[in-house]
Amino acid sequence: MFGEAEAAFAEYVCAPQTRLVAKPPNLTFEQAAALPLAANTALMGLRDLTAGQHVLVNGASGGVGTFAVQIATAYGAEVTGVCSTRNVDLVRSLGAEHVVDYTHTDFTRESARYDVLLDLVGNHSLRELRRTLKPGGTLVLSGGGVSRGGSLIGPIALIVRGALIGKFARRHRVVVLEAVPSAANLRVLAELAETGKIVPAIDREYPLEQAPAAIGHLEVEHARAKIVLTV
Ligand SMILES: NC(=O)c1ccc[n+]([C@@H]2O[C@H](COP(=O)([O-])OP(=O)(O)OC[C@H]3O[C@@H](n4cnc5c(N)ncnc54)[C@H](OP(=O)(O)O)[C@@H]3O)[C@@H](O)[C@H]2O)c1
């Protein structure tokens, strides 16, 4: 079985039966551990996407973004991923047709327009994000942790403004992503994994006793995709 437990670094954790489903046999336990929370977040962020639509994933090389690119590709969307130079090849290998390197190009200043923009970073204003949408397009905000000044206030303010504007916006939809654990979603993700449409991208694995080093790698060294603790 695999699924989502309350966050814990431990040999054993309790999880409600409703949050567990059968592990796809082709996934290792490490790959299965990397999947539920991040892939469910990506799936919920893309739930309105339909085949043929153009989606942009800001933060495409991160834990959620690497799944979002693969899920959108599996759903037949044309995918643009935004990441830094060192992750361009990774994001392309996950299925993105176009990759924007944010260290050289600001996607909000380009001419391309999107049906769905999944923002996992929070480093652009609402105005900048909305102007990259086609009329009737959807902006999905998840918060992120990066603002222009490096503070957390920027992303939080973006979410609060997004939630408010989402109530009145007519030209576009603005939604704040709220990922809730769901066995039904887990089954969808397990099927996508079993058919090879999503493969968890793992940067590094650490034994449980090296959890502090794993957190250091995540926070300080700017890990890509997912890191996994093994027991
Ligand atoms: N991971 C989860 O399971 C999970 C679950 C629920 C909600 N969330 C939420 O989803 C959001 C994304 O989480 P995550 O875990 O995917 O984050 P993450 O793994 O830290 O990924 C961050 C992404 O942001 C990009 N980035 C970093 N600095 C940037 C900058 N200055 N300008 C533009 N892009 C930049 C990174 O690109 P490079 O690495 O290429 O620089 C990477 O693609 C967060 O709001 C988080 O709270 C995550």
mmCIF file of C-alpha atoms and ligand atoms in Angstrom:
data_model
loop_
_atom_site.group_PDB
_atom_site.id
_atom_site.type_symbol
_atom_site.label_atom_id
_atom_site.label_comp_id
_atom_site.label_asym_id
_atom_site.label_seq_id
_atom_site.Cartn_x
_atom_site.Cartn_y
_atom_site.Cartn_z
ATOM 1 C CA MET A 1 0.000 0.000 0.000
ATOM 2 C CA PHE A 2 1.011 3.635 -0.306
ATOM 3 C CA GLY A 3 -0.580 6.942 0.632
ATOM 4 C CA GLU A 4 -0.457 10.031 2.745
ATOM 5 C CA ALA A 5 0.227 10.042 6.493
ATOM 6 C CA GLU A 6 0.617 13.035 8.769
ATOM 7 C CA ALA A 7 4.123 14.447 8.274
ATOM 8 C CA ALA A 8 6.607 12.371 10.254
ATOM 9 C CA PHE A 9 10.168 11.112 10.073
ATOM 10 C CA ALA A 10 9.814 7.662 11.652
ATOM 11 C CA GLU A 11 10.039 3.928 10.984
ATOM 12 C CA TYR A 12 6.284 3.551 11.580
ATOM 13 C CA VAL A 13 3.410 5.978 11.040
ATOM 14 C CA CYS A 14 -0.356 5.658 11.323
ATOM 15 C CA ALA A 15 -2.467 6.517 8.313
ATOM 16 C CA PRO A 16 -6.242 6.280 7.954
ATOM 17 C CA GLN A 17 -7.291 3.421 5.667
ATOM 18 C CA THR A 18 -9.093 5.960 3.476
ATOM 19 C CA ARG A 19 -5.746 7.538 2.544
ATOM 20 C CA LEU A 20 -4.091 4.334 1.316
ATOM 21 C CA VAL A 21 -4.358 2.460 -1.978
ATOM 22 C CA ALA A 22 -2.441 -0.428 -3.561
ATOM 23 C CA LYS A 23 1.087 0.541 -4.577
ATOM 24 C CA PRO A 24 1.676 0.268 -8.339
ATOM 25 C CA PRO A 25 3.909 -2.822 -8.675
ATOM 26 C CA ASN A 26 6.306 -1.060 -11.050
ATOM 27 C CA LEU A 27 7.175 1.654 -8.488
ATOM 28 C CA THR A 28 9.853 1.120 -5.859
ATOM 29 C CA PHE A 29 8.836 2.012 -2.293
ATOM 30 C CA GLU A 30 11.049 5.100 -2.569
ATOM 31 C CA GLN A 31 9.249 6.236 -5.737
ATOM 32 C CA ALA A 32 5.872 5.498 -4.140
ATOM 33 C CA ALA A 33 6.836 7.573 -1.084
ATOM 34 C CA ALA A 34 7.661 10.548 -3.320
ATOM 35 C CA LEU A 35 4.280 10.534 -4.990
ATOM 36 C CA PRO A 36 1.154 11.108 -2.857
ATOM 37 C CA LEU A 37 1.350 14.656 -1.457
ATOM 38 C CA ALA A 38 3.131 16.400 -4.332
ATOM 39 C CA ALA A 39 1.359 14.541 -7.161
ATOM 40 C CA ASN A 40 -2.066 15.033 -5.536
ATOM 41 C CA THR A 41 -1.316 18.763 -5.294
ATOM 42 C CA ALA A 42 -0.378 18.820 -8.987
ATOM 43 C CA LEU A 43 -3.469 16.812 -9.956
ATOM 44 C CA MET A 44 -5.788 19.125 -8.024
ATOM 45 C CA GLY A 45 -4.096 22.169 -9.547
ATOM 46 C CA LEU A 46 -4.747 20.847 -13.039
ATOM 47 C CA ARG A 47 -8.224 19.414 -12.571
ATOM 48 C CA ASP A 48 -9.865 21.818 -15.049
ATOM 49 C CA LEU A 49 -7.311 21.154 -17.781
ATOM 50 C CA THR A 50 -8.521 19.602 -21.035
ATOM 51 C CA ALA A 51 -6.640 18.045 -23.953
ATOM 52 C CA GLY A 52 -5.149 20.525 -26.388
ATOM 53 C CA GLN A 53 -5.032 23.396 -23.910
ATOM 54 C CA HIS A 54 -1.798 25.273 -23.316
ATOM 55 C CA VAL A 55 -0.642 25.195 -19.691
ATOM 56 C CA LEU A 56 2.282 26.958 -18.048
ATOM 57 C CA VAL A 57 3.788 25.505 -14.863
ATOM 58 C CA ASN A 58 5.821 28.090 -12.922
ATOM 59 C CA GLY A 59 8.128 26.019 -10.693
ATOM 60 C CA ALA A 60 8.236 23.047 -13.088
ATOM 61 C CA SER A 61 11.388 21.506 -11.580
ATOM 62 C CA GLY A 62 10.088 21.334 -8.005
ATOM 63 C CA GLY A 63 8.354 18.598 -6.022
ATOM 64 C CA VAL A 64 4.890 19.536 -7.321
ATOM 65 C CA GLY A 65 6.011 20.940 -10.677
ATOM 66 C CA THR A 66 7.729 17.749 -11.873
ATOM 67 C CA PHE A 67 4.413 15.914 -11.410
ATOM 68 C CA ALA A 68 2.369 18.770 -12.884
ATOM 69 C CA VAL A 69 4.380 18.703 -16.120
ATOM 70 C CA GLN A 70 3.902 14.925 -16.453
ATOM 71 C CA ILE A 71 0.184 14.963 -15.572
ATOM 72 C CA ALA A 72 -0.562 17.831 -17.990
ATOM 73 C CA THR A 73 1.371 15.990 -20.719
ATOM 74 C CA ALA A 74 -0.560 12.788 -19.969
ATOM 75 C CA TYR A 75 -3.827 14.759 -20.319
ATOM 76 C CA GLY A 76 -2.810 15.898 -23.805
ATOM 77 C CA ALA A 77 -2.011 19.525 -22.975
ATOM 78 C CA GLU A 78 0.752 21.587 -24.572
ATOM 79 C CA VAL A 79 3.062 22.250 -21.640
ATOM 80 C CA THR A 80 5.436 25.122 -20.928
ATOM 81 C CA GLY A 81 7.629 24.650 -17.861
ATOM 82 C CA VAL A 82 9.503 27.432 -16.063
ATOM 83 C CA CYS A 83 12.688 26.590 -14.130
ATOM 84 C CA SER A 84 16.361 27.566 -13.788
ATOM 85 C CA THR A 85 19.117 26.702 -16.284
ATOM 86 C CA ARG A 86 20.331 23.568 -14.490
ATOM 87 C CA ASN A 87 16.848 22.004 -14.654
ATOM 88 C CA VAL A 88 15.890 22.771 -18.261
ATOM 89 C CA ASP A 89 16.810 19.270 -19.512
ATOM 90 C CA LEU A 90 14.962 17.601 -16.627
ATOM 91 C CA VAL A 91 11.752 19.549 -17.311
ATOM 92 C CA ARG A 92 11.967 18.831 -21.037
ATOM 93 C CA SER A 93 12.505 15.119 -20.312
ATOM 94 C CA LEU A 94 9.275 15.096 -18.263
ATOM 95 C CA GLY A 95 7.292 16.119 -21.346
ATOM 96 C CA ALA A 96 7.321 19.918 -21.495
ATOM 97 C CA GLU A 97 7.213 21.042 -25.115
ATOM 98 C CA HIS A 98 8.582 24.482 -24.178
ATOM 99 C CA VAL A 99 10.891 25.370 -21.294
ATOM 100 C CA VAL A 100 11.468 28.931 -20.070
ATOM 101 C CA ASP A 101 14.675 29.522 -18.106
ATOM 102 C CA TYR A 102 13.692 32.139 -15.541
ATOM 103 C CA THR A 103 17.287 33.267 -15.102
ATOM 104 C CA HIS A 104 17.198 34.631 -18.668
ATOM 105 C CA THR A 105 13.539 35.155 -19.530
ATOM 106 C CA ASP A 106 10.527 36.499 -17.662
ATOM 107 C CA PHE A 107 7.551 34.528 -19.033
ATOM 108 C CA THR A 108 5.128 37.282 -18.013
ATOM 109 C CA ARG A 109 6.853 39.621 -20.505
ATOM 110 C CA GLU A 110 6.629 37.190 -23.430
ATOM 111 C CA SER A 111 3.817 37.123 -25.999
ATOM 112 C CA ALA A 112 2.586 33.539 -25.326
ATOM 113 C CA ARG A 113 -0.835 33.248 -23.659
ATOM 114 C CA TYR A 114 -2.094 30.263 -21.668
ATOM 115 C CA ASP A 115 -5.386 28.532 -20.913
ATOM 116 C CA VAL A 116 -4.124 27.472 -17.483
ATOM 117 C CA LEU A 117 -1.266 28.900 -15.422
ATOM 118 C CA LEU A 118 -0.251 26.860 -12.384
ATOM 119 C CA ASP A 119 1.887 29.112 -10.175
ATOM 120 C CA LEU A 120 3.948 27.151 -7.651
ATOM 121 C CA VAL A 121 6.462 29.926 -6.949
ATOM 122 C CA GLY A 122 4.694 33.169 -6.051
ATOM 123 C CA ASN A 123 7.371 35.438 -7.536
ATOM 124 C CA HIS A 124 5.099 37.475 -9.840
ATOM 125 C CA SER A 125 2.281 39.893 -9.144
ATOM 126 C CA LEU A 126 -1.334 38.999 -9.837
ATOM 127 C CA ARG A 127 -1.381 41.545 -12.655
ATOM 128 C CA GLU A 128 1.680 39.975 -14.314
ATOM 129 C CA LEU A 129 0.256 36.473 -13.993
ATOM 130 C CA ARG A 130 -3.203 37.426 -15.269
ATOM 131 C CA ARG A 131 -1.878 39.168 -18.356
ATOM 132 C CA THR A 132 -0.309 35.889 -19.536
ATOM 133 C CA LEU A 133 -3.745 34.212 -19.630
ATOM 134 C CA LYS A 134 -6.004 33.850 -22.637
ATOM 135 C CA PRO A 135 -9.499 35.303 -22.149
ATOM 136 C CA GLY A 136 -11.402 32.770 -20.051
ATOM 137 C CA GLY A 137 -8.134 31.248 -18.824
ATOM 138 C CA THR A 138 -7.530 29.967 -15.296
ATOM 139 C CA LEU A 139 -4.845 31.074 -12.853
ATOM 140 C CA VAL A 140 -4.147 28.560 -10.074
ATOM 141 C CA LEU A 141 -2.176 29.940 -7.116
ATOM 142 C CA SER A 142 -0.435 27.664 -4.631
ATOM 143 C CA GLY A 143 1.553 30.170 -2.622
ATOM 144 C CA GLY A 144 5.148 29.195 -3.209
ATOM 145 C CA GLY A 145 7.923 30.633 -1.118
ATOM 146 C CA VAL A 146 9.741 33.122 -3.318
ATOM 147 C CA SER A 147 8.996 36.808 -3.599
ATOM 148 C CA ARG A 148 11.020 39.501 -5.294
ATOM 149 C CA GLY A 149 12.439 40.692 -1.973
ATOM 150 C CA GLY A 150 12.932 37.121 -0.688
ATOM 151 C CA SER A 151 10.271 37.564 2.023
ATOM 152 C CA LEU A 152 7.319 35.291 2.731
ATOM 153 C CA ILE A 153 4.892 38.209 2.782
ATOM 154 C CA GLY A 154 4.842 38.469 -1.032
ATOM 155 C CA PRO A 155 3.481 34.954 -1.689
ATOM 156 C CA ILE A 156 0.971 35.219 1.190
ATOM 157 C CA ALA A 157 -0.272 38.596 -0.064
ATOM 158 C CA LEU A 158 -0.570 37.089 -3.553
ATOM 159 C CA ILE A 159 -2.800 34.304 -2.224
ATOM 160 C CA VAL A 160 -4.984 36.708 -0.221
ATOM 161 C CA ARG A 161 -5.378 39.037 -3.214
ATOM 162 C CA GLY A 162 -5.971 36.054 -5.504
ATOM 163 C CA ALA A 163 -8.724 34.704 -3.228
ATOM 164 C CA LEU A 164 -10.418 38.135 -3.217
ATOM 165 C CA ILE A 165 -10.074 38.815 -6.929
ATOM 166 C CA GLY A 166 -11.196 35.256 -7.674
ATOM 167 C CA LYS A 167 -14.659 36.180 -6.356
ATOM 168 C CA PHE A 168 -15.100 39.077 -8.804
ATOM 169 C CA ALA A 169 -12.872 38.357 -11.822
ATOM 170 C CA ARG A 170 -14.870 37.997 -15.045
ATOM 171 C CA ARG A 171 -12.220 37.764 -17.771
ATOM 172 C CA HIS A 172 -10.307 34.978 -16.026
ATOM 173 C CA ARG A 173 -10.774 32.488 -13.237
ATOM 174 C CA VAL A 174 -8.425 32.891 -10.283
ATOM 175 C CA VAL A 175 -8.390 29.963 -7.862
ATOM 176 C CA VAL A 176 -6.338 29.238 -4.776
ATOM 177 C CA LEU A 177 -5.152 25.646 -4.748
ATOM 178 C CA GLU A 178 -6.188 23.663 -1.712
ATOM 179 C CA ALA A 179 -4.939 20.095 -1.910
ATOM 180 C CA VAL A 180 -6.937 17.654 0.202
ATOM 181 C CA PRO A 181 -5.887 14.010 0.573
ATOM 182 C CA SER A 182 -8.138 11.761 -1.481
ATOM 183 C CA ALA A 183 -8.098 8.004 -2.108
ATOM 184 C CA ALA A 184 -9.905 8.585 -5.421
ATOM 185 C CA ASN A 185 -7.092 10.892 -6.572
ATOM 186 C CA LEU A 186 -4.495 8.406 -5.320
ATOM 187 C CA ARG A 187 -6.091 5.728 -7.506
ATOM 188 C CA VAL A 188 -5.895 8.045 -10.537
ATOM 189 C CA LEU A 189 -2.228 8.733 -9.747
ATOM 190 C CA ALA A 190 -1.481 5.035 -9.189
ATOM 191 C CA GLU A 191 -2.935 4.270 -12.622
ATOM 192 C CA LEU A 192 -0.881 7.043 -14.243
ATOM 193 C CA ALA A 193 2.220 5.610 -12.539
ATOM 194 C CA GLU A 194 1.374 2.030 -13.485
ATOM 195 C CA THR A 195 1.056 3.006 -17.149
ATOM 196 C CA GLY A 196 4.347 4.897 -17.000
ATOM 197 C CA LYS A 197 2.720 8.297 -17.572
ATOM 198 C CA ILE A 198 4.163 9.677 -14.345
ATOM 199 C CA VAL A 199 7.492 8.657 -12.866
ATOM 200 C CA PRO A 200 8.523 10.364 -9.610
ATOM 201 C CA ALA A 201 11.669 12.427 -10.176
ATOM 202 C CA ILE A 202 13.935 11.872 -7.169
ATOM 203 C CA ASP A 203 16.954 14.089 -6.636
ATOM 204 C CA ARG A 204 18.493 12.116 -3.778
ATOM 205 C CA GLU A 205 17.705 9.469 -1.145
ATOM 206 C CA TYR A 206 18.905 9.647 2.475
ATOM 207 C CA PRO A 207 18.710 7.054 5.268
ATOM 208 C CA LEU A 208 16.328 8.130 8.056
ATOM 209 C CA GLU A 209 19.193 8.874 10.462
ATOM 210 C CA GLN A 210 20.464 11.487 7.981
ATOM 211 C CA ALA A 211 17.161 13.407 7.997
ATOM 212 C CA PRO A 212 18.895 16.666 9.091
ATOM 213 C CA ALA A 213 21.245 16.423 6.076
ATOM 214 C CA ALA A 214 18.235 15.771 3.837
ATOM 215 C CA ILE A 215 16.482 18.892 5.127
ATOM 216 C CA GLY A 216 19.715 20.838 4.653
ATOM 217 C CA HIS A 217 19.902 19.676 1.039
ATOM 218 C CA LEU A 218 16.271 20.711 0.519
ATOM 219 C CA GLU A 219 16.479 24.101 2.178
ATOM 220 C CA VAL A 220 20.055 25.242 1.706
ATOM 221 C CA GLU A 221 21.292 23.518 -1.438
ATOM 222 C CA HIS A 222 18.059 24.093 -3.367
ATOM 223 C CA ALA A 223 17.160 20.474 -4.220
ATOM 224 C CA ARG A 224 15.359 19.637 -7.431
ATOM 225 C CA ALA A 225 12.157 17.544 -7.598
ATOM 226 C CA LYS A 226 11.828 15.235 -4.549
ATOM 227 C CA ILE A 227 14.161 13.851 -1.906
ATOM 228 C CA VAL A 228 13.246 10.661 -0.058
ATOM 229 C CA LEU A 229 14.123 9.221 3.375
ATOM 230 C CA THR A 230 14.639 5.446 3.455
ATOM 231 C CA VAL A 231 14.083 3.128 6.442
HETATM 232 N N1 LIG B 1 5.882 19.357 -2.410
HETATM 233 C C1 LIG B 1 4.674 19.090 -1.910
HETATM 234 O O1 LIG B 1 4.352 17.930 -1.602
HETATM 235 C C2 LIG B 1 3.616 20.202 -1.729
HETATM 236 C C3 LIG B 1 2.373 19.830 -1.242
HETATM 237 C C4 LIG B 1 1.389 20.803 -1.090
HETATM 238 C C5 LIG B 1 1.649 22.107 -1.436
HETATM 239 N N2 LIG B 1 2.868 22.456 -1.911
HETATM 240 C C6 LIG B 1 3.082 23.864 -2.267
HETATM 241 O O2 LIG B 1 3.388 23.927 -3.666
HETATM 242 C C7 LIG B 1 4.311 24.966 -3.899
HETATM 243 C C8 LIG B 1 5.536 24.409 -4.581
HETATM 244 O O3 LIG B 1 6.130 23.453 -3.735
HETATM 245 P P1 LIG B 1 7.305 22.513 -4.220
HETATM 246 O O4 LIG B 1 7.491 21.512 -3.152
HETATM 247 O O5 LIG B 1 7.057 22.047 -5.613
HETATM 248 O O6 LIG B 1 8.531 23.541 -4.202
HETATM 249 P P2 LIG B 1 10.040 23.233 -4.571
HETATM 250 O O7 LIG B 1 10.263 21.774 -4.736
HETATM 251 O O8 LIG B 1 10.876 23.993 -3.618
HETATM 252 O O9 LIG B 1 10.186 23.900 -6.037
HETATM 253 C C9 LIG B 1 10.334 25.257 -6.189
HETATM 254 C C10 LIG B 1 10.263 25.636 -7.672
HETATM 255 O O10 LIG B 1 10.411 27.051 -7.743
HETATM 256 C C11 LIG B 1 11.459 27.368 -8.637
HETATM 257 N N3 LIG B 1 12.130 28.576 -8.150
HETATM 258 C C12 LIG B 1 12.960 28.676 -7.081
HETATM 259 N N4 LIG B 1 13.407 29.951 -6.972
HETATM 260 C C13 LIG B 1 12.845 30.646 -8.004
HETATM 261 C C14 LIG B 1 12.928 31.996 -8.439
HETATM 262 N N5 LIG B 1 13.679 32.891 -7.807
HETATM 263 N N6 LIG B 1 12.211 32.362 -9.516
HETATM 264 C C15 LIG B 1 11.441 31.465 -10.180
HETATM 265 N N7 LIG B 1 11.315 30.141 -9.824
HETATM 266 C C16 LIG B 1 12.030 29.770 -8.743
HETATM 267 C C17 LIG B 1 12.391 26.172 -8.622
HETATM 268 O O11 LIG B 1 13.133 26.163 -9.833
HETATM 269 P P3 LIG B 1 14.696 25.759 -9.844
HETATM 270 O O12 LIG B 1 14.886 24.674 -8.816
HETATM 271 O O13 LIG B 1 14.930 25.277 -11.252
HETATM 272 O O14 LIG B 1 15.445 26.994 -9.473
HETATM 273 C C18 LIG B 1 11.388 25.017 -8.518
HETATM 274 O O15 LIG B 1 10.876 24.707 -9.790
HETATM 275 C C19 LIG B 1 4.583 25.585 -2.520
HETATM 276 O O16 LIG B 1 3.669 26.649 -2.358
HETATM 277 C C20 LIG B 1 4.260 24.494 -1.562
HETATM 278 O O17 LIG B 1 3.897 25.011 -0.301
HETATM 279 C C21 LIG B 1 3.871 21.532 -2.062
#
